PDB file of C-alpha atoms and ligand atoms in Angstrom:
ATOM      1  CA  MET A   1      85.277 101.526 185.596  1.00 94.00           C
ATOM      2  CA  THR A   2      82.940  98.847 186.836  1.00 96.00           C
ATOM      3  CA  LEU A   3      80.625  97.012 184.460  1.00 97.00           C
ATOM      4  CA  GLU A   4      77.285  96.337 186.043  1.00 97.00           C
ATOM      5  CA  LEU A   5      74.305  94.541 184.547  1.00 97.00           C
ATOM      6  CA  SER A   6      71.229  94.355 186.745  1.00 97.00           C
ATOM      7  CA  ASP A   7      68.171  92.211 186.121  1.00 97.00           C
ATOM      8  CA  VAL A   8      68.716  92.148 182.390  1.00 98.00           C
ATOM      9  CA  THR A   9      66.074  90.408 180.308  1.00 98.00           C
ATOM     10  CA  LEU A  10      66.420  89.987 176.556  1.00 98.00           C
ATOM     11  CA  THR A  11      64.035  88.305 174.153  1.00 98.00           C
ATOM     12  CA  TYR A  12      64.211  87.685 170.408  1.00 97.00           C
ATOM     13  CA  PRO A  13      61.317  87.179 168.007  1.00 95.00           C
ATOM     14  CA  ASP A  14      60.758  83.459 167.463  1.00 94.00           C
ATOM     15  CA  GLY A  15      58.001  82.396 165.095  1.00 94.00           C
ATOM     16  CA  ASP A  16      54.755  83.782 166.465  1.00 95.00           C
ATOM     17  CA  GLY A  17      56.220  84.300 169.916  1.00 96.00           C
ATOM     18  CA  ARG A  18      59.478  85.344 171.515  1.00 96.00           C
ATOM     19  CA  ILE A  19      62.381  83.401 172.937  1.00 96.00           C
ATOM     20  CA  THR A  20      63.988  84.512 176.211  1.00 97.00           C
ATOM     21  CA  ALA A  21      67.760  84.643 175.730  1.00 97.00           C
ATOM     22  CA  LEU A  22      68.500  86.381 179.054  1.00 98.00           C
ATOM     23  CA  ASP A  23      66.261  86.031 182.073  1.00 97.00           C
ATOM     24  CA  ARG A  24      66.883  88.641 184.820  1.00 97.00           C
ATOM     25  CA  VAL A  25      70.649  88.342 184.669  1.00 97.00           C
ATOM     26  CA  SER A  26      72.877  90.381 186.986  1.00 97.00           C
ATOM     27  CA  VAL A  27      76.655  90.602 186.645  1.00 96.00           C
ATOM     28  CA  ARG A  28      79.234  92.919 188.173  1.00 96.00           C
ATOM     29  CA  VAL A  29      82.858  93.090 187.031  1.00 97.00           C
ATOM     30  CA  ALA A  30      85.351  95.466 188.657  1.00 97.00           C
ATOM     31  CA  PRO A  31      88.272  97.095 186.827  1.00 97.00           C
ATOM     32  CA  GLY A  32      91.303  94.804 186.641  1.00 97.00           C
ATOM     33  CA  GLU A  33      89.097  91.746 187.102  1.00 96.00           C
ATOM     34  CA  SER A  34      87.748  89.162 184.717  1.00 95.00           C
ATOM     35  CA  ALA A  35      84.607  87.080 184.851  1.00 95.00           C
ATOM     36  CA  ALA A  36      84.346  83.948 182.715  1.00 94.00           C
ATOM     37  CA  VAL A  37      80.961  82.888 181.389  1.00 95.00           C
ATOM     38  CA  VAL A  38      80.446  79.211 180.621  1.00 93.00           C
ATOM     39  CA  GLY A  39      77.433  77.200 179.554  1.00 92.00           C
ATOM     40  CA  PRO A  40      76.024  75.094 176.746  1.00 91.00           C
ATOM     41  CA  SER A  41      75.450  76.374 173.237  1.00 91.00           C
ATOM     42  CA  GLY A  42      72.283  78.456 173.061  1.00 94.00           C
ATOM     43  CA  SER A  43      72.313  79.311 176.783  1.00 95.00           C
ATOM     44  CA  GLY A  44      72.676  83.061 176.137  1.00 96.00           C
ATOM     45  CA  LYS A  45      76.415  83.685 176.490  1.00 95.00           C
ATOM     46  CA  SER A  46      76.855  85.732 173.313  1.00 94.00           C
ATOM     47  CA  SER A  47      73.644  87.626 174.043  1.00 96.00           C
ATOM     48  CA  LEU A  48      75.035  88.557 177.446  1.00 97.00           C
ATOM     49  CA  LEU A  49      78.217  89.908 175.854  1.00 96.00           C
ATOM     50  CA  ALA A  50      76.261  91.849 173.234  1.00 96.00           C
ATOM     51  CA  VAL A  51      74.177  93.521 175.936  1.00 97.00           C
ATOM     52  CA  ALA A  52      77.280  94.233 178.074  1.00 97.00           C
ATOM     53  CA  ALA A  53      78.997  95.820 175.057  1.00 95.00           C
ATOM     54  CA  ALA A  54      75.910  97.982 174.442  1.00 93.00           C
ATOM     55  CA  LEU A  55      75.436  96.397 171.006  1.00 92.00           C
ATOM     56  CA  ILE A  56      71.942  95.144 171.848  1.00 94.00           C
ATOM     57  CA  ARG A  57      69.338  96.873 173.982  1.00 94.00           C
ATOM     58  CA  PRO A  58      67.689  94.538 176.484  1.00 97.00           C
ATOM     59  CA  ASP A  59      63.917  94.436 177.024  1.00 97.00           C
ATOM     60  CA  ALA A  60      64.397  95.231 180.714  1.00 97.00           C
ATOM     61  CA  GLY A  61      67.112  95.845 183.278  1.00 97.00           C
ATOM     62  CA  THR A  62      70.061  98.220 183.430  1.00 97.00           C
ATOM     63  CA  VAL A  63      73.582  98.215 182.016  1.00 97.00           C
ATOM     64  CA  ARG A  64      76.013 100.557 183.741  1.00 97.00           C
ATOM     65  CA  ILE A  65      79.582 101.368 182.848  1.00 96.00           C
ATOM     66  CA  GLY A  66      81.344 103.378 185.531  1.00 93.00           C
ATOM     67  CA  GLY A  67      77.959 104.318 186.919  1.00 90.00           C
ATOM     68  CA  THR A  68      76.627 105.623 183.593  1.00 93.00           C
ATOM     69  CA  ASP A  69      73.361 103.995 182.614  1.00 95.00           C
ATOM     70  CA  THR A  70      74.054 103.149 178.959  1.00 94.00           C
ATOM     71  CA  LEU A  71      70.372 102.596 178.217  1.00 93.00           C
ATOM     72  CA  GLY A  72      69.601 106.183 179.144  1.00 93.00           C
ATOM     73  CA  LEU A  73      71.996 107.596 176.551  1.00 94.00           C
ATOM     74  CA  ARG A  74      71.043 109.111 173.208  1.00 94.00           C
ATOM     75  CA  PRO A  75      72.219 107.185 170.122  1.00 91.00           C
ATOM     76  CA  ARG A  76      75.090 109.592 169.581  1.00 93.00           C
ATOM     77  CA  GLU A  77      76.266 109.480 173.195  1.00 94.00           C
ATOM     78  CA  LEU A  78      75.988 105.719 173.105  1.00 93.00           C
ATOM     79  CA  SER A  79      78.216 105.363 170.047  1.00 90.00           C
ATOM     80  CA  GLU A  80      80.750 107.728 171.669  1.00 90.00           C
ATOM     81  CA  LEU A  81      80.729 105.586 174.795  1.00 93.00           C
ATOM     82  CA  ARG A  82      81.141 102.432 172.727  1.00 91.00           C
ATOM     83  CA  LEU A  83      84.162 103.890 170.944  1.00 88.00           C
ATOM     84  CA  ARG A  84      85.783 105.214 174.097  1.00 90.00           C
ATOM     85  CA  GLU A  85      84.976 102.654 176.735  1.00 95.00           C
ATOM     86  CA  ILE A  86      84.304  99.260 175.170  1.00 96.00           C
ATOM     87  CA  GLY A  87      86.729  96.849 173.514  1.00 96.00           C
ATOM     88  CA  ILE A  88      85.307  93.811 171.748  1.00 95.00           C
ATOM     89  CA  VAL A  89      87.127  90.618 170.763  1.00 94.00           C
ATOM     90  CA  PHE A  90      85.230  88.123 168.655  1.00 85.00           C
ATOM     91  CA  GLN A  91      86.088  84.490 168.143  1.00 81.00           C
ATOM     92  CA  GLN A  92      87.577  85.030 164.684  1.00 81.00           C
ATOM     93  CA  PRO A  93      90.238  87.739 164.393  1.00 82.00           C
ATOM     94  CA  ASN A  94      88.766  89.289 161.186  1.00 87.00           C
ATOM     95  CA  LEU A  95      91.943  91.092 160.259  1.00 94.00           C
ATOM     96  CA  VAL A  96      92.309  92.962 156.978  1.00 94.00           C
ATOM     97  CA  ALA A  97      94.653  90.912 154.759  1.00 96.00           C
ATOM     98  CA  SER A  98      96.305  93.953 153.171  1.00 96.00           C
ATOM     99  CA  LEU A  99      97.216  95.707 156.445  1.00 96.00           C
ATOM    100  CA  THR A 100     100.145  95.091 158.795  1.00 97.00           C
ATOM    101  CA  ALA A 101      99.574  94.379 162.486  1.00 97.00           C
ATOM    102  CA  ALA A 102     100.242  98.032 163.392  1.00 97.00           C
ATOM    103  CA  GLU A 103      97.957  99.266 160.613  1.00 95.00           C
ATOM    104  CA  GLN A 104      95.067  97.077 161.866  1.00 95.00           C
ATOM    105  CA  LEU A 105      95.257  99.060 165.104  1.00 95.00           C
ATOM    106  CA  VAL A 106      95.408 102.567 163.656  1.00 93.00           C
ATOM    107  CA  VAL A 107      92.864 102.194 160.873  1.00 88.00           C
ATOM    108  CA  THR A 108      89.875 103.309 162.961  1.00 77.00           C
ATOM    109  CA  GLU A 109      91.948 106.150 164.414  1.00 76.00           C
ATOM    110  CA  HIS A 110      92.692 107.201 160.848  1.00 72.00           C
ATOM    111  CA  MET A 111      88.994 107.709 160.199  1.00 71.00           C
ATOM    112  CA  ARG A 112      88.568 109.644 163.431  1.00 68.00           C
ATOM    113  CA  ALA A 113      91.652 111.838 162.949  1.00 65.00           C
ATOM    114  CA  ARG A 114      90.454 113.662 159.830  1.00 68.00           C
ATOM    115  CA  GLY A 115      90.752 117.433 159.986  1.00 68.00           C
ATOM    116  CA  ARG A 116      92.408 119.677 162.549  1.00 69.00           C
ATOM    117  CA  GLY A 117      95.152 118.126 164.654  1.00 75.00           C
ATOM    118  CA  GLY A 118      94.995 114.999 162.524  1.00 81.00           C
ATOM    119  CA  ARG A 119      98.723 114.589 162.021  1.00 86.00           C
ATOM    120  CA  ALA A 120      99.643 114.784 165.693  1.00 88.00           C
ATOM    121  CA  ARG A 121      96.770 112.486 166.467  1.00 86.00           C
ATOM    122  CA  MET A 122      97.946 109.903 163.960  1.00 88.00           C
ATOM    123  CA  ARG A 123     101.497 110.075 165.299  1.00 91.00           C
ATOM    124  CA  ALA A 124     100.173 109.443 168.807  1.00 91.00           C
ATOM    125  CA  ALA A 125      98.015 106.596 167.501  1.00 92.00           C
ATOM    126  CA  ARG A 126     100.990 104.933 165.808  1.00 94.00           C
ATOM    127  CA  GLU A 127     102.969 105.154 169.042  1.00 95.00           C
ATOM    128  CA  ARG A 128     100.075 103.717 171.010  1.00 95.00           C
ATOM    129  CA  ALA A 129      99.754 100.888 168.464  1.00 96.00           C
ATOM    130  CA  MET A 130     103.417  99.956 168.988  1.00 97.00           C
ATOM    131  CA  GLU A 131     103.005 100.013 172.778  1.00 96.00           C
ATOM    132  CA  THR A 132      99.861  97.916 172.608  1.00 96.00           C
ATOM    133  CA  LEU A 133     101.408  95.328 170.282  1.00 97.00           C
ATOM    134  CA  ALA A 134     104.403  95.070 172.621  1.00 96.00           C
ATOM    135  CA  ALA A 135     102.018  94.564 175.556  1.00 94.00           C
ATOM    136  CA  VAL A 136     100.467  91.534 173.828  1.00 95.00           C
ATOM    137  CA  GLY A 137     103.865  90.042 173.027  1.00 94.00           C
ATOM    138  CA  LEU A 138     104.170  91.107 169.388  1.00 96.00           C
ATOM    139  CA  ALA A 139     107.226  93.382 169.603  1.00 96.00           C
ATOM    140  CA  GLY A 140     109.233  92.925 166.395  1.00 97.00           C
ATOM    141  CA  LYS A 141     106.188  91.707 164.428  1.00 98.00           C
ATOM    142  CA  GLU A 142     104.362  95.038 164.123  1.00 97.00           C
ATOM    143  CA  HIS A 143     104.931  95.276 160.387  1.00 97.00           C
ATOM    144  CA  ARG A 144     103.846  91.777 159.447  1.00 98.00           C
ATOM    145  CA  HIS A 145     100.718  91.119 157.439  1.00 97.00           C
ATOM    146  CA  PRO A 146      98.215  88.529 158.789  1.00 97.00           C
ATOM    147  CA  HIS A 147      99.463  85.738 156.501  1.00 97.00           C
ATOM    148  CA  ARG A 148     102.905  86.031 158.108  1.00 97.00           C
ATOM    149  CA  LEU A 149     101.497  85.638 161.623  1.00 96.00           C
ATOM    150  CA  SER A 150     100.412  82.404 163.336  1.00 93.00           C
ATOM    151  CA  GLY A 151      96.803  81.820 164.436  1.00 90.00           C
ATOM    152  CA  GLY A 152      97.723  82.696 168.020  1.00 90.00           C
ATOM    153  CA  GLU A 153      99.511  85.861 166.880  1.00 94.00           C
ATOM    154  CA  ARG A 154      96.515  86.938 164.816  1.00 94.00           C
ATOM    155  CA  GLN A 155      94.330  86.560 167.890  1.00 91.00           C
ATOM    156  CA  ARG A 156      96.857  88.723 169.777  1.00 94.00           C
ATOM    157  CA  VAL A 157      96.491  91.440 167.147  1.00 96.00           C
ATOM    158  CA  ASN A 158      92.737  91.149 167.568  1.00 95.00           C
ATOM    159  CA  ILE A 159      93.061  91.665 171.331  1.00 95.00           C
ATOM    160  CA  ALA A 160      95.510  94.544 170.855  1.00 96.00           C
ATOM    161  CA  ARG A 161      93.048  96.199 168.485  1.00 95.00           C
ATOM    162  CA  ALA A 162      90.313  95.988 171.128  1.00 96.00           C
ATOM    163  CA  LEU A 163      92.678  97.595 173.683  1.00 96.00           C
ATOM    164  CA  MET A 164      93.835 100.334 171.332  1.00 94.00           C
ATOM    165  CA  GLY A 165      91.208 102.822 172.523  1.00 91.00           C
ATOM    166  CA  ARG A 166      92.144 102.077 176.173  1.00 94.00           C
ATOM    167  CA  PRO A 167      88.617 100.883 176.994  1.00 96.00           C
ATOM    168  CA  SER A 168      87.240 100.395 180.511  1.00 96.00           C
ATOM    169  CA  VAL A 169      85.362  97.267 179.537  1.00 97.00           C
ATOM    170  CA  LEU A 170      86.656  94.342 177.488  1.00 97.00           C
ATOM    171  CA  VAL A 171      84.206  91.818 176.092  1.00 97.00           C
ATOM    172  CA  VAL A 172      85.678  88.598 174.696  1.00 96.00           C
ATOM    173  CA  ASP A 173      83.710  85.824 172.947  1.00 94.00           C
ATOM    174  CA  GLU A 174      85.397  82.401 172.791  1.00 90.00           C
ATOM    175  CA  PRO A 175      88.905  83.645 171.995  1.00 87.00           C
ATOM    176  CA  THR A 176      90.373  80.138 172.038  1.00 85.00           C
ATOM    177  CA  ALA A 177      87.827  78.429 169.800  1.00 82.00           C
ATOM    178  CA  ALA A 178      90.099  78.365 166.748  1.00 78.00           C
ATOM    179  CA  LEU A 179      93.286  77.451 168.640  1.00 81.00           C
ATOM    180  CA  ASP A 180      94.916  74.282 169.981  1.00 86.00           C
ATOM    181  CA  HIS A 181      95.285  73.780 173.738  1.00 86.00           C
ATOM    182  CA  GLU A 182      98.760  75.283 174.096  1.00 87.00           C
ATOM    183  CA  ARG A 183      97.930  78.424 172.111  1.00 86.00           C
ATOM    184  CA  GLY A 184      94.524  78.667 173.744  1.00 87.00           C
ATOM    185  CA  GLU A 185      96.078  78.646 177.176  1.00 89.00           C
ATOM    186  CA  ARG A 186      98.499  81.400 176.194  1.00 89.00           C
ATOM    187  CA  ILE A 187      95.648  83.541 174.868  1.00 89.00           C
ATOM    188  CA  MET A 188      93.764  83.133 178.159  1.00 90.00           C
ATOM    189  CA  GLU A 189      96.912  84.096 180.031  1.00 91.00           C
ATOM    190  CA  LEU A 190      97.258  87.136 177.788  1.00 92.00           C
ATOM    191  CA  VAL A 191      93.665  88.243 178.402  1.00 94.00           C
ATOM    192  CA  ALA A 192      94.280  87.897 182.156  1.00 93.00           C
ATOM    193  CA  ASP A 193      97.510  89.935 181.931  1.00 92.00           C
ATOM    194  CA  ALA A 194      95.900  92.606 179.758  1.00 93.00           C
ATOM    195  CA  THR A 195      92.989  92.846 182.203  1.00 96.00           C
ATOM    196  CA  ARG A 196      95.436  93.825 184.945  1.00 95.00           C
ATOM    197  CA  THR A 197      97.829  95.921 182.825  1.00 93.00           C
ATOM    198  CA  PHE A 198      95.061  97.976 181.229  1.00 95.00           C
ATOM    199  CA  ASP A 199      92.801  97.844 184.296  1.00 96.00           C
ATOM    200  CA  VAL A 200      89.775  96.768 182.270  1.00 97.00           C
ATOM    201  CA  ALA A 201      86.658  94.984 183.491  1.00 98.00           C
ATOM    202  CA  THR A 202      86.700  91.835 181.344  1.00 97.00           C
ATOM    203  CA  LEU A 203      83.702  89.658 180.567  1.00 97.00           C
ATOM    204  CA  LEU A 204      84.772  86.560 178.683  1.00 95.00           C
ATOM    205  CA  VAL A 205      82.932  83.579 177.237  1.00 94.00           C
ATOM    206  CA  THR A 206      84.690  80.264 176.972  1.00 88.00           C
ATOM    207  CA  HIS A 207      83.615  76.664 176.590  1.00 79.00           C
ATOM    208  CA  ASP A 208      87.036  75.416 177.673  1.00 79.00           C
ATOM    209  CA  THR A 209      86.515  74.817 181.394  1.00 80.00           C
ATOM    210  CA  GLU A 210      90.209  73.970 181.813  1.00 80.00           C
ATOM    211  CA  TYR A 211      91.118  77.655 181.482  1.00 80.00           C
ATOM    212  CA  LEU A 212      88.813  78.978 184.182  1.00 84.00           C
ATOM    213  CA  GLY A 213      91.666  79.446 186.643  1.00 86.00           C
ATOM    214  CA  TYR A 214      92.574  82.637 184.773  1.00 86.00           C
ATOM    215  CA  ALA A 215      89.299  84.334 185.688  1.00 89.00           C
ATOM    216  CA  ALA A 216      88.504  85.977 189.024  1.00 88.00           C
ATOM    217  CA  SER A 217      84.966  84.608 188.902  1.00 90.00           C
ATOM    218  CA  VAL A 218      83.033  82.055 186.896  1.00 92.00           C
ATOM    219  CA  LEU A 219      79.409  82.450 185.862  1.00 93.00           C
ATOM    220  CA  GLU A 220      77.381  79.631 184.427  1.00 94.00           C
ATOM    221  CA  MET A 221      74.566  80.290 181.970  1.00 95.00           C
ATOM    222  CA  ARG A 222      71.685  77.880 181.547  1.00 95.00           C
ATOM    223  CA  ASP A 223      68.638  78.667 179.433  1.00 95.00           C
ATOM    224  CA  GLY A 224      69.231  82.378 179.832  1.00 96.00           C
ATOM    225  CA  ARG A 225      69.677  82.216 183.591  1.00 96.00           C
ATOM    226  CA  LEU A 226      72.850  82.766 185.486  1.00 92.00           C
ATOM    227  CA  ARG A 227      74.149  80.737 188.367  1.00 83.00           C
ATOM    228  CA  ILE A 228      77.475  80.823 190.141  1.00 69.00           C
ATOM    229  CA  PRO A 229      78.892  77.301 190.070  1.00 66.00           C
ATOM    230  CA  ASP A 230      80.836  75.660 192.890  1.00 61.00           C
ATOM    231  CA  ARG A 231      84.475  75.774 192.086  1.00 55.00           C
ATOM    232  CA  ALA A 232      86.508  72.596 192.229  1.00 51.00           C
TER     233      ALA A 232
HETATM  234  P1  ADP B   1      75.272  81.092 173.201  1.00 93.10           P
HETATM  235  O1  ADP B   1      76.238  82.169 172.864  1.00 93.10           O
HETATM  236  O2  ADP B   1      75.354  80.628 174.621  1.00 93.10           O
HETATM  237  O3  ADP B   1      75.347  79.946 172.253  1.00 93.10           O
HETATM  238  P2  ADP B   1      73.196  82.919 172.257  1.00 93.10           P
HETATM  239  O4  ADP B   1      73.226  84.132 173.104  1.00 93.10           O
HETATM  240  O5  ADP B   1      73.840  83.000 170.931  1.00 93.10           O
HETATM  241  O6  ADP B   1      73.773  81.682 173.093  1.00 93.10           O
HETATM  242  O7  ADP B   1      71.685  82.479 172.056  1.00 93.10           O
HETATM  243  C1  ADP B   1      70.742  82.381 173.123  1.00 93.10           C
HETATM  244  C2  ADP B   1      69.371  82.015 172.545  1.00 93.10           C
HETATM  245  O8  ADP B   1      68.887  83.089 171.751  1.00 93.10           O
HETATM  246  C3  ADP B   1      69.391  80.791 171.630  1.00 93.10           C
HETATM  247  O9  ADP B   1      68.173  80.111 171.807  1.00 93.10           O
HETATM  248  C4  ADP B   1      69.491  81.397 170.246  1.00 93.10           C
HETATM  249  O10 ADP B   1      68.915  80.533 169.303  1.00 93.10           O
HETATM  250  C5  ADP B   1      68.689  82.671 170.404  1.00 93.10           C
HETATM  251  N1  ADP B   1      69.175  83.753 169.522  1.00 93.10           N
HETATM  252  C6  ADP B   1      70.426  84.291 169.528  1.00 93.10           C
HETATM  253  N2  ADP B   1      70.518  85.299 168.645  1.00 93.10           N
HETATM  254  C7  ADP B   1      69.300  85.408 168.051  1.00 93.10           C
HETATM  255  C8  ADP B   1      68.741  86.267 167.061  1.00 93.10           C
HETATM  256  N3  ADP B   1      69.467  87.242 166.488  1.00 93.10           N
HETATM  257  N4  ADP B   1      67.435  86.070 166.711  1.00 93.10           N
HETATM  258  C9  ADP B   1      66.704  85.109 167.287  1.00 93.10           C
HETATM  259  N5  ADP B   1      67.155  84.282 168.242  1.00 93.10           N
HETATM  260  C10 ADP B   1      68.433  84.414 168.619  1.00 93.10           C
HETATM  261 MG1   MG B   2      77.880  82.213 171.420  1.00 93.10          MG
END
């Protein structure tokens, strides 16, 4: 499904006034494609992702996922849509120390699978967790706890967890920030592969301009405004 933000404006309270974090921003990302967002700190990149992931409601504009206007949904429909259609990867993996890689992926399913049909649902979830971990290159490491994984591998688990619900939209905030160049490059490659394999519309923030070749398009944020830079 296509992710489409049109004329999105977002402000935050700031002292006696308000600060404009997004100023009439429009972005369109098709399934199987990724758009990279670059720009200085404070330019509105994380705000853009939060609006795209339907975590924050903008002051104006529309956010559509597969044609559905997310701002027109009731709170309950919106949280359903978030669960089903949106995968989020933050900069820090935030894994639970006491759970294995596979368990990190099924833990939310566990909460959802209470009651009727729960057992079959959990079995299916465990299978899907194994498939997803294999897809991010972690076959054979499914039963390791975070302390027995490298930084790059933990970020892979984080990405796998976001893909577990087979979302239509993947939102990724600075996935390489905590990694060295080599590992960072491999994570960018992985996000690009996963975008195609899982046919997700990926919106990704990075400050590492050397990795932009992995994205289908590059968007530059400046003071809450978007411009499409010339590509070298
Ligand atoms: P980036 O991710 O590019 O660093 P952000 O989206 O985090 O930019 O921030 C954009 C602007 O909005 C900045 O001026 C920031 O200080 C401000 N801002 C971000 N989040 C909040 C918030 N929760 N409350 C008030 N201002 C915020
Ligand atoms: Mg940010």
